[in-house]
PDB file of C-alpha atoms in Angstrom:
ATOM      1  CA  UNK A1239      79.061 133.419  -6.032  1.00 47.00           C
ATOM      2  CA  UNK A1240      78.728 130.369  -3.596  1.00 50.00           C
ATOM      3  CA  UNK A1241      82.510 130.824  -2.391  1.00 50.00           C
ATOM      4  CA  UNK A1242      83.509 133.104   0.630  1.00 46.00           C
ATOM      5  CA  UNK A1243      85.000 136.443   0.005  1.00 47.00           C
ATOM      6  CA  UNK A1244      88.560 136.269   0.247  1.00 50.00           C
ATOM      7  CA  UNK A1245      89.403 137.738   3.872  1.00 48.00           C
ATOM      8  CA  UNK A1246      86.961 135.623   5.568  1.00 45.00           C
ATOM      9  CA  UNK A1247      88.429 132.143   6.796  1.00 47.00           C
ATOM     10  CA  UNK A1248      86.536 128.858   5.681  1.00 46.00           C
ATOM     11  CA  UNK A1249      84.879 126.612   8.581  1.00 46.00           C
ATOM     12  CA  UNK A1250      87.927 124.453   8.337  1.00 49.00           C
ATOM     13  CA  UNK A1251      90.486 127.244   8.505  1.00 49.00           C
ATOM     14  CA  UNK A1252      88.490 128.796  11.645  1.00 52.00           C
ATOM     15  CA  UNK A1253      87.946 125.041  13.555  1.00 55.00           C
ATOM     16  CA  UNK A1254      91.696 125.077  13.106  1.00 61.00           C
ATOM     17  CA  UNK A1255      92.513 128.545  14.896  1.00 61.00           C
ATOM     18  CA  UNK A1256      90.222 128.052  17.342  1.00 57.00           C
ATOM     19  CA  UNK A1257      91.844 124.163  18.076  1.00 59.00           C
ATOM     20  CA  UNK A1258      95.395 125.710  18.390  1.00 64.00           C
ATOM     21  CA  UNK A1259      93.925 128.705  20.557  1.00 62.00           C
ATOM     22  CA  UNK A1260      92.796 126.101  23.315  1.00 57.00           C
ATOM     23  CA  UNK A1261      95.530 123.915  22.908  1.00 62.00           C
ATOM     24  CA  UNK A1262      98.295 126.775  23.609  1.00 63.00           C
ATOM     25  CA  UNK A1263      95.932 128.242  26.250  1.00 61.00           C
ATOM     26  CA  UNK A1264      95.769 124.710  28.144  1.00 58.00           C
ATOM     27  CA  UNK A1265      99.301 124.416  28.071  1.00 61.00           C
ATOM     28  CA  UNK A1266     100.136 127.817  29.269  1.00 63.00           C
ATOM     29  CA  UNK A1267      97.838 127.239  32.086  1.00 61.00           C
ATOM     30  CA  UNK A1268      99.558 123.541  32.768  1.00 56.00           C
ATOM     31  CA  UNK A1269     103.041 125.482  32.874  1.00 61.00           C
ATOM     32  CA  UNK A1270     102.057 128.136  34.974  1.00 62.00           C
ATOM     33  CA  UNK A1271     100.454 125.509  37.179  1.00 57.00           C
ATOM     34  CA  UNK A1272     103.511 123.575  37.113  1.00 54.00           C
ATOM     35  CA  UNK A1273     105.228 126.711  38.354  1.00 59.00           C
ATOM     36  CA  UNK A1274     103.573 127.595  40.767  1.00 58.00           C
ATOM     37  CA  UNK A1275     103.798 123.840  42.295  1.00 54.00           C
ATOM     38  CA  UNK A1276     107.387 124.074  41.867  1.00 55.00           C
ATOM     39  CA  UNK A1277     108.313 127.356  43.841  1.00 56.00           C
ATOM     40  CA  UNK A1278     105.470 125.737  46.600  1.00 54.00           C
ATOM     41  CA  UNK A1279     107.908 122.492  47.309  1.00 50.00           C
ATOM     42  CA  UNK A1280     111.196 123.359  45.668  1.00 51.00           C
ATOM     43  CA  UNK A1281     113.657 120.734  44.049  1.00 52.00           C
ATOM     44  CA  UNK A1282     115.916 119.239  46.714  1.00 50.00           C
ATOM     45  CA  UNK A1283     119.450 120.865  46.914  1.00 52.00           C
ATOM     46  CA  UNK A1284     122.362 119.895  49.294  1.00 50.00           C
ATOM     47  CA  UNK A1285     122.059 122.988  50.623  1.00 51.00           C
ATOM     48  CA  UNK A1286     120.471 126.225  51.026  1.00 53.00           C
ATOM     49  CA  UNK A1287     121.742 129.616  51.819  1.00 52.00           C
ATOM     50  CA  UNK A1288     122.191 130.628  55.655  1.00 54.00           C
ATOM     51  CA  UNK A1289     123.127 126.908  56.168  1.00 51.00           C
ATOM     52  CA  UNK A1290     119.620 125.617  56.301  1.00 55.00           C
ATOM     53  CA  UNK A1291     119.657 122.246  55.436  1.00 73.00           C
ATOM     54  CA  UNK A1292     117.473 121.421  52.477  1.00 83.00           C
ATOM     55  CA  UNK A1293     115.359 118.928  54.279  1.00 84.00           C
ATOM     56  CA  UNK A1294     114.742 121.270  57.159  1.00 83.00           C
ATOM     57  CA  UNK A1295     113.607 124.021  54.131  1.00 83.00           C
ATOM     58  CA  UNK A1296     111.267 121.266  52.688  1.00 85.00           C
ATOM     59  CA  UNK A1297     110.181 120.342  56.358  1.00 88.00           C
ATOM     60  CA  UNK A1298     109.232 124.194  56.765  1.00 87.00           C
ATOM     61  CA  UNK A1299     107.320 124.628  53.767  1.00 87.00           C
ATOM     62  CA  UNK A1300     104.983 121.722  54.205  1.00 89.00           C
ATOM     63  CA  UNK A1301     104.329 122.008  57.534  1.00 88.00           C
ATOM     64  CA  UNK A1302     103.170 125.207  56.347  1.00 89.00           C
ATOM     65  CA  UNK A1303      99.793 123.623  54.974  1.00 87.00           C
ATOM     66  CA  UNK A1304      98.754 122.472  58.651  1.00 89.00           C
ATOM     67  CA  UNK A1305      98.136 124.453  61.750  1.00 90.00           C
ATOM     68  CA  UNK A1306     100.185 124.589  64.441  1.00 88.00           C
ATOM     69  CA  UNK A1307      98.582 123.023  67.130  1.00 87.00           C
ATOM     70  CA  UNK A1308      97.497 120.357  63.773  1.00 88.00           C
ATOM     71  CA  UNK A1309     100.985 119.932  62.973  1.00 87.00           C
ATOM     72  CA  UNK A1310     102.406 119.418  66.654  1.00 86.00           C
ATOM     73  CA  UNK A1311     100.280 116.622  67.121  1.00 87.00           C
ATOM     74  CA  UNK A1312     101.097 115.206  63.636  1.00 90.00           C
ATOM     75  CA  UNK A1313     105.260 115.421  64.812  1.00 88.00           C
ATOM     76  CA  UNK A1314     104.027 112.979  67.398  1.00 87.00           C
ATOM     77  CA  UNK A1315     103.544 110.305  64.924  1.00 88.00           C
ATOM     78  CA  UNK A1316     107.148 109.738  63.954  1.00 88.00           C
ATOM     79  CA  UNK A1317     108.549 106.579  65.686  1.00 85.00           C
ATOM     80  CA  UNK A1318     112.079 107.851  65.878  1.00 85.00           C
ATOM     81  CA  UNK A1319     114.532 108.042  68.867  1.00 87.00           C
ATOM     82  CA  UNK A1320     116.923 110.297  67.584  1.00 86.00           C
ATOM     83  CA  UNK A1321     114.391 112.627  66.421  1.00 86.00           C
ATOM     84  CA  UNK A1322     113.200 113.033  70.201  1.00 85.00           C
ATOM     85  CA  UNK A1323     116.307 113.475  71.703  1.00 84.00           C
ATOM     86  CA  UNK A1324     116.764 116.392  69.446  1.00 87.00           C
ATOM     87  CA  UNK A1325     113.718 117.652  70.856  1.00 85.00           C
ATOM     88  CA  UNK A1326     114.774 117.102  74.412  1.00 82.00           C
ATOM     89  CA  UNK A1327     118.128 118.323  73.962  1.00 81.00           C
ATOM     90  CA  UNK A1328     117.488 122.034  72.002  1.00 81.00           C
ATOM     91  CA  UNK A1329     114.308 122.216  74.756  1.00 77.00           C
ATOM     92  CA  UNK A1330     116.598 121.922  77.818  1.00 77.00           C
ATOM     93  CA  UNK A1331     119.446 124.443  76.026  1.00 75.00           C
ATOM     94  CA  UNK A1332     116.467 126.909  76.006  1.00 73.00           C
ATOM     95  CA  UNK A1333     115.334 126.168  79.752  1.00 67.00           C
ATOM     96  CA  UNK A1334     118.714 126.664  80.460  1.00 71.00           C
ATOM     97  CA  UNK A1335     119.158 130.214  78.802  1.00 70.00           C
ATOM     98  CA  UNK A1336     116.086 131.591  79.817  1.00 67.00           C
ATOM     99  CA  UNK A1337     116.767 130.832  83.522  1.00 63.00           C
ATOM    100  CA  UNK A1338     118.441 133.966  83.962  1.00 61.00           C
ATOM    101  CA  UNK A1339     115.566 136.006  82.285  1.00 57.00           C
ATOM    102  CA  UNK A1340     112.907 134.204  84.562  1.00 56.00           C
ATOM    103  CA  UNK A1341     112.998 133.079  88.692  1.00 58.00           C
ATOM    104  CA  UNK A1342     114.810 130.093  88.528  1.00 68.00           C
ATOM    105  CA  UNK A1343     111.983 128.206  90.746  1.00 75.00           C
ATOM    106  CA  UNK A1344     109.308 128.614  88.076  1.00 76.00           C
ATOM    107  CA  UNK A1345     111.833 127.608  85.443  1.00 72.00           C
ATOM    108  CA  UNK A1346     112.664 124.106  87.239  1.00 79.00           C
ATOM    109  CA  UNK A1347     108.979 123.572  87.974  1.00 85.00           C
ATOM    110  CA  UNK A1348     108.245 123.604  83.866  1.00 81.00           C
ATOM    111  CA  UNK A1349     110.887 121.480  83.470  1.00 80.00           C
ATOM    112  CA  UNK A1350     109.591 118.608  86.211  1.00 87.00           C
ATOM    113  CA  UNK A1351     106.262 119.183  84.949  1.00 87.00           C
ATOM    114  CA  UNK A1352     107.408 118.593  81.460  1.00 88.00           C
ATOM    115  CA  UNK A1353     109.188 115.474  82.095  1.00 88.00           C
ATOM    116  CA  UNK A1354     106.055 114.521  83.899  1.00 89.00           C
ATOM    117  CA  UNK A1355     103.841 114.878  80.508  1.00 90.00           C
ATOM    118  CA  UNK A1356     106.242 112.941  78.353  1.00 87.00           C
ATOM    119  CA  UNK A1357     106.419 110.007  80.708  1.00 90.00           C
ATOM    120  CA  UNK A1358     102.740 110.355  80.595  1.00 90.00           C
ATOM    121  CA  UNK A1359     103.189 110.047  77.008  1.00 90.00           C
ATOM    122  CA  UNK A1360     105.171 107.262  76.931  1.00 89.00           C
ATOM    123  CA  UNK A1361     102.349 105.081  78.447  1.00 91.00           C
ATOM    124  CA  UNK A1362     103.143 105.187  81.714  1.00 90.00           C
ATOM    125  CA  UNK A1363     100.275 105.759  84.372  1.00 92.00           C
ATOM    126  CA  UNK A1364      99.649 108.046  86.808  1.00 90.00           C
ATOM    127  CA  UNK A1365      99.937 105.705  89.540  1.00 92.00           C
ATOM    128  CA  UNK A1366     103.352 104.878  88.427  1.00 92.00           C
ATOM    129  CA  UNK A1367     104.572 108.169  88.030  1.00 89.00           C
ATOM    130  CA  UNK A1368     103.454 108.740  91.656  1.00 91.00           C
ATOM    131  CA  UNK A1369     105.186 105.892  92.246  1.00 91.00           C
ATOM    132  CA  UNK A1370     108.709 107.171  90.936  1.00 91.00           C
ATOM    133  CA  UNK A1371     108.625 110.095  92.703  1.00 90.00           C
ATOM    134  CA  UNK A1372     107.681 108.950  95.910  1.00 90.00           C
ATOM    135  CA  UNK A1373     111.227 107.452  95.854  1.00 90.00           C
ATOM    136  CA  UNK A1374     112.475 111.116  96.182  1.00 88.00           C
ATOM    137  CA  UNK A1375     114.752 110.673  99.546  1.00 86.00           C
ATOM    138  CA  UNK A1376     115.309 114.279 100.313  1.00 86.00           C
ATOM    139  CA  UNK A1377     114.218 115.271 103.707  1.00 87.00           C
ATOM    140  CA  UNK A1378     113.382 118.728 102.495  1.00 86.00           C
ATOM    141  CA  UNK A1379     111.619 117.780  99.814  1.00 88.00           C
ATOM    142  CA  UNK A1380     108.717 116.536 101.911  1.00 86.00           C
ATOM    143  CA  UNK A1381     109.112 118.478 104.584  1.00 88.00           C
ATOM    144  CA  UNK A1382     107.779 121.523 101.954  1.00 88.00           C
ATOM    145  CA  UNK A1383     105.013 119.131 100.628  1.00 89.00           C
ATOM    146  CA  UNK A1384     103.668 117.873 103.850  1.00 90.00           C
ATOM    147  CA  UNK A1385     103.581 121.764 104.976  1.00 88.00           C
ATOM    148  CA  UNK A1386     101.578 122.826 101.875  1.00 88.00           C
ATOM    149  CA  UNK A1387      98.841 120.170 102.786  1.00 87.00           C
ATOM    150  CA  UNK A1388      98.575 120.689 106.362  1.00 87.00           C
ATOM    151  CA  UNK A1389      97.940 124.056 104.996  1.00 89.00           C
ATOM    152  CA  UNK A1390      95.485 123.284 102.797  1.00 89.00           C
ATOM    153  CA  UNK A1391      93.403 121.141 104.161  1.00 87.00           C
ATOM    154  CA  UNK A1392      93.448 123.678 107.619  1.00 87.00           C
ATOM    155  CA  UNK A1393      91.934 126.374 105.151  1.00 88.00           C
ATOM    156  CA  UNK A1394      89.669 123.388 103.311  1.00 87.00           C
ATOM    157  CA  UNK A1395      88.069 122.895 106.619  1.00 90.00           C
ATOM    158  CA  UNK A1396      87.882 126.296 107.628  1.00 90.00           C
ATOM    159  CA  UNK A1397      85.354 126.437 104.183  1.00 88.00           C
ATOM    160  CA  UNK A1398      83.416 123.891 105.003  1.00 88.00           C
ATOM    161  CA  UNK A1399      82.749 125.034 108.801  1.00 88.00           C
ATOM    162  CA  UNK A1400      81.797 128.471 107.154  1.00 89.00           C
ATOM    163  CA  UNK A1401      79.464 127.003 105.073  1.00 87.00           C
ATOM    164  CA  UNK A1402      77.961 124.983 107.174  1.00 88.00           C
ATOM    165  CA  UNK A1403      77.465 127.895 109.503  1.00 86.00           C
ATOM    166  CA  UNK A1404      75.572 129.825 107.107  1.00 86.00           C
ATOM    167  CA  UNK A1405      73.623 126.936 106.098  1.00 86.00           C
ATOM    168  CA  UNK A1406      72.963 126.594 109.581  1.00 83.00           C
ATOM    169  CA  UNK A1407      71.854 130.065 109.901  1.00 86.00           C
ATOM    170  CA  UNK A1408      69.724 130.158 107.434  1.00 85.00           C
ATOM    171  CA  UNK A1409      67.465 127.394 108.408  1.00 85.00           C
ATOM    172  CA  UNK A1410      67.119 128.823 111.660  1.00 82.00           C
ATOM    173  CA  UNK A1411      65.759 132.237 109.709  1.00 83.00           C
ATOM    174  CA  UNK A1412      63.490 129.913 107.963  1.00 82.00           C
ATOM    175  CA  UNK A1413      62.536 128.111 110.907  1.00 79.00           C
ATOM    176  CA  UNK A1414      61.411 130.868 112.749  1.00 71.00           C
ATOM    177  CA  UNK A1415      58.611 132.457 111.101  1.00 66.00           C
ATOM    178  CA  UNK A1416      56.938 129.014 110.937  1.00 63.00           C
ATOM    179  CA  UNK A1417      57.144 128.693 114.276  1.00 58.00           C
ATOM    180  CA  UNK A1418      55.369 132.128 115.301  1.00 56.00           C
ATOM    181  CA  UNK A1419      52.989 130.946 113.323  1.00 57.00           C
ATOM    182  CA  UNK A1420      52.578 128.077 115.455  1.00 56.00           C
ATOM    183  CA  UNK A1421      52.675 129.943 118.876  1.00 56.00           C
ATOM    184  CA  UNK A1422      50.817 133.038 117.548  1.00 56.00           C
ATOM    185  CA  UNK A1423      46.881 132.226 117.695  1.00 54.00           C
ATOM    186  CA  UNK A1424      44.849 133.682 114.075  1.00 56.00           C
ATOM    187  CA  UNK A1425      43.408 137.020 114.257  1.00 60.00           C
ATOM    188  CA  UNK A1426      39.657 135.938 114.087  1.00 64.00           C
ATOM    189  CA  UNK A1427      40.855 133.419 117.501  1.00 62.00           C
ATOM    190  CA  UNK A1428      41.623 136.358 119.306  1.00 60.00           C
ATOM    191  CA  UNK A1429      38.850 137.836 118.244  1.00 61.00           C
ATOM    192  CA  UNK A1430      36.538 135.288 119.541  1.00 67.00           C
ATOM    193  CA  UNK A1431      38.481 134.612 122.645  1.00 64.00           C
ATOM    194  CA  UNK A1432      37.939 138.639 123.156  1.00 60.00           C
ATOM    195  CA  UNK A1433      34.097 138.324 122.965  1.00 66.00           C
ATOM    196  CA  UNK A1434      33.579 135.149 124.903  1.00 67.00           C
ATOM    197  CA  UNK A1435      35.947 137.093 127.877  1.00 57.00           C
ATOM    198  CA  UNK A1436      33.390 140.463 127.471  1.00 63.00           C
ATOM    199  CA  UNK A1437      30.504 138.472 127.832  1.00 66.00           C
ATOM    200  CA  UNK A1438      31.468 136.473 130.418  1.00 62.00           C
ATOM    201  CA  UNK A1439      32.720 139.952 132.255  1.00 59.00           C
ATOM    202  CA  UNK A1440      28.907 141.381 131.470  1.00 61.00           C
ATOM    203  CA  UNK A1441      27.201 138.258 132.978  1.00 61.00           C
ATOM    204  CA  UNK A1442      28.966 138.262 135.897  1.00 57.00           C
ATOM    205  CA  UNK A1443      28.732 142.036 136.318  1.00 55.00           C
ATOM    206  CA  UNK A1444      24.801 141.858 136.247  1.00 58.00           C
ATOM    207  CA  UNK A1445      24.429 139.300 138.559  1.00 56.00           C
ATOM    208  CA  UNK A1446      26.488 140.944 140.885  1.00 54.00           C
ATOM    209  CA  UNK A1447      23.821 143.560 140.291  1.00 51.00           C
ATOM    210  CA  UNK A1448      20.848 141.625 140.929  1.00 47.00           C
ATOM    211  CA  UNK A1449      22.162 139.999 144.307  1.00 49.00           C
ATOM    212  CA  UNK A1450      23.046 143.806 146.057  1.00 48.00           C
ATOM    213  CA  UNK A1451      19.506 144.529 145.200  1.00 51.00           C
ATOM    214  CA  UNK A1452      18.195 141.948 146.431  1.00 50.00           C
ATOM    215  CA  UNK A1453      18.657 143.281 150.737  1.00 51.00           C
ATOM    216  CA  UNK A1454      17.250 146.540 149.691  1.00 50.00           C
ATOM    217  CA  UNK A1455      13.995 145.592 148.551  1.00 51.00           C
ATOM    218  CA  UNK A1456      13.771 143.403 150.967  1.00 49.00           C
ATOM    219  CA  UNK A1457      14.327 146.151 154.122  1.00 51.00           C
ATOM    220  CA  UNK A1458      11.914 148.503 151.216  1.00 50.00           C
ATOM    221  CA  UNK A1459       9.212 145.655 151.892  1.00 48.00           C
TER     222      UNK A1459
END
């Protein structure tokens, strides 16, 4: 009567099932896992199809993981020579094919401006890049930059005599009112100086009065 049915597994028997359920659902997870990891960075080959060297595949795929801009500035930490020249040399093959798509001015000026930023980058200061370029020794060559800031500062100046024209201007319009106010006696003033110049005019008038009667009465008497 104590014993389980037959059909129903003992305590041991389920403990057991349940053991070997985890265990084969752990490792399916750690293979799948595995699998995944694998087709993320794939095994190194010689050689992949379309001639893509394997290291240039693996190079792809995990600078994949960063940004861009993240991963350009992480480049910049490998201390190799030959590395950069690669750089510099597949960078000026592409200057030099787009020159026909694009005025060839604007194309020469990203290139001297790009030089510029890597000697920059090399540790070299402004001053001394100044430096090696004012060892140019083409006539032309300053002739076009001593134009450009004649220019410049002529139309710098030009801005600051405007502005200091309307400045000018507008302290005179600020000026003035104050100094109406100055000229201009108040309104009760004028008022005053209106009365005392009435009853000086009435004073004088009734005197005047007083004297031309004076004669008469006196011929009267």
């Amino acid at each position: 009567m104590n014993s389980p049915p037959r059909g129903v597994p003992t305590a041991t028997h389920t403990l057991r099932e349940i053991t070997d359920t985890f265990s084969r659902a752990l490792k399916s997870g750690l293979e799948t896992a595995l699998s995944d990891q694998e087709r993320a960075t794939p095994e190194f080959d010689e050689h992949i199809e379309n001639g893509t060297s394997a290291y240039q595949y693996l190079a792809k795929v995990e600078r994949s993981h960063f940004k861009t801009s993240e991963a350009q500035r992480l480049r910049e930490l490998i201390p190799d020579i030959e590395y950069w020249k690669e750089d510099v040399r597949i960078y000026a093959a592409a200057v030099e094919s787009f020159r026909g798509n694009e005025p060839a001015m604007e194309g020469w000026r990203n290139l001297a401006l790009g030089y510029r930023t890597l000697l920059l980058r090399l540790g070299i200061s402004e001053q001394q890049v100044e430096q090696i370029r004012l060892s140019i020794e083409n006539t032309r060559y300053w002739q076009l930059e001593a134009e450009l800031f004649k220019m410049q500062s002529r139309l710098r100046e030009n801005k600051l005599q405007e502005r200091w024209r309307k400045q000018h201007e507008r302290r005179k319009k600020q000026a003035a009112p104050q100094s109406l106010q100055i000229k201009q006696p108040s309104t009760r003033e004028a008022a005053q100086e209106c009365d005392q110049v009435s009853s000086r005019t009435r004073s004088k008038t009734r005197s005047g009065r007083v004297t031309k009667r004076g004669p008469q009465d006196q011929r009267g008497r």
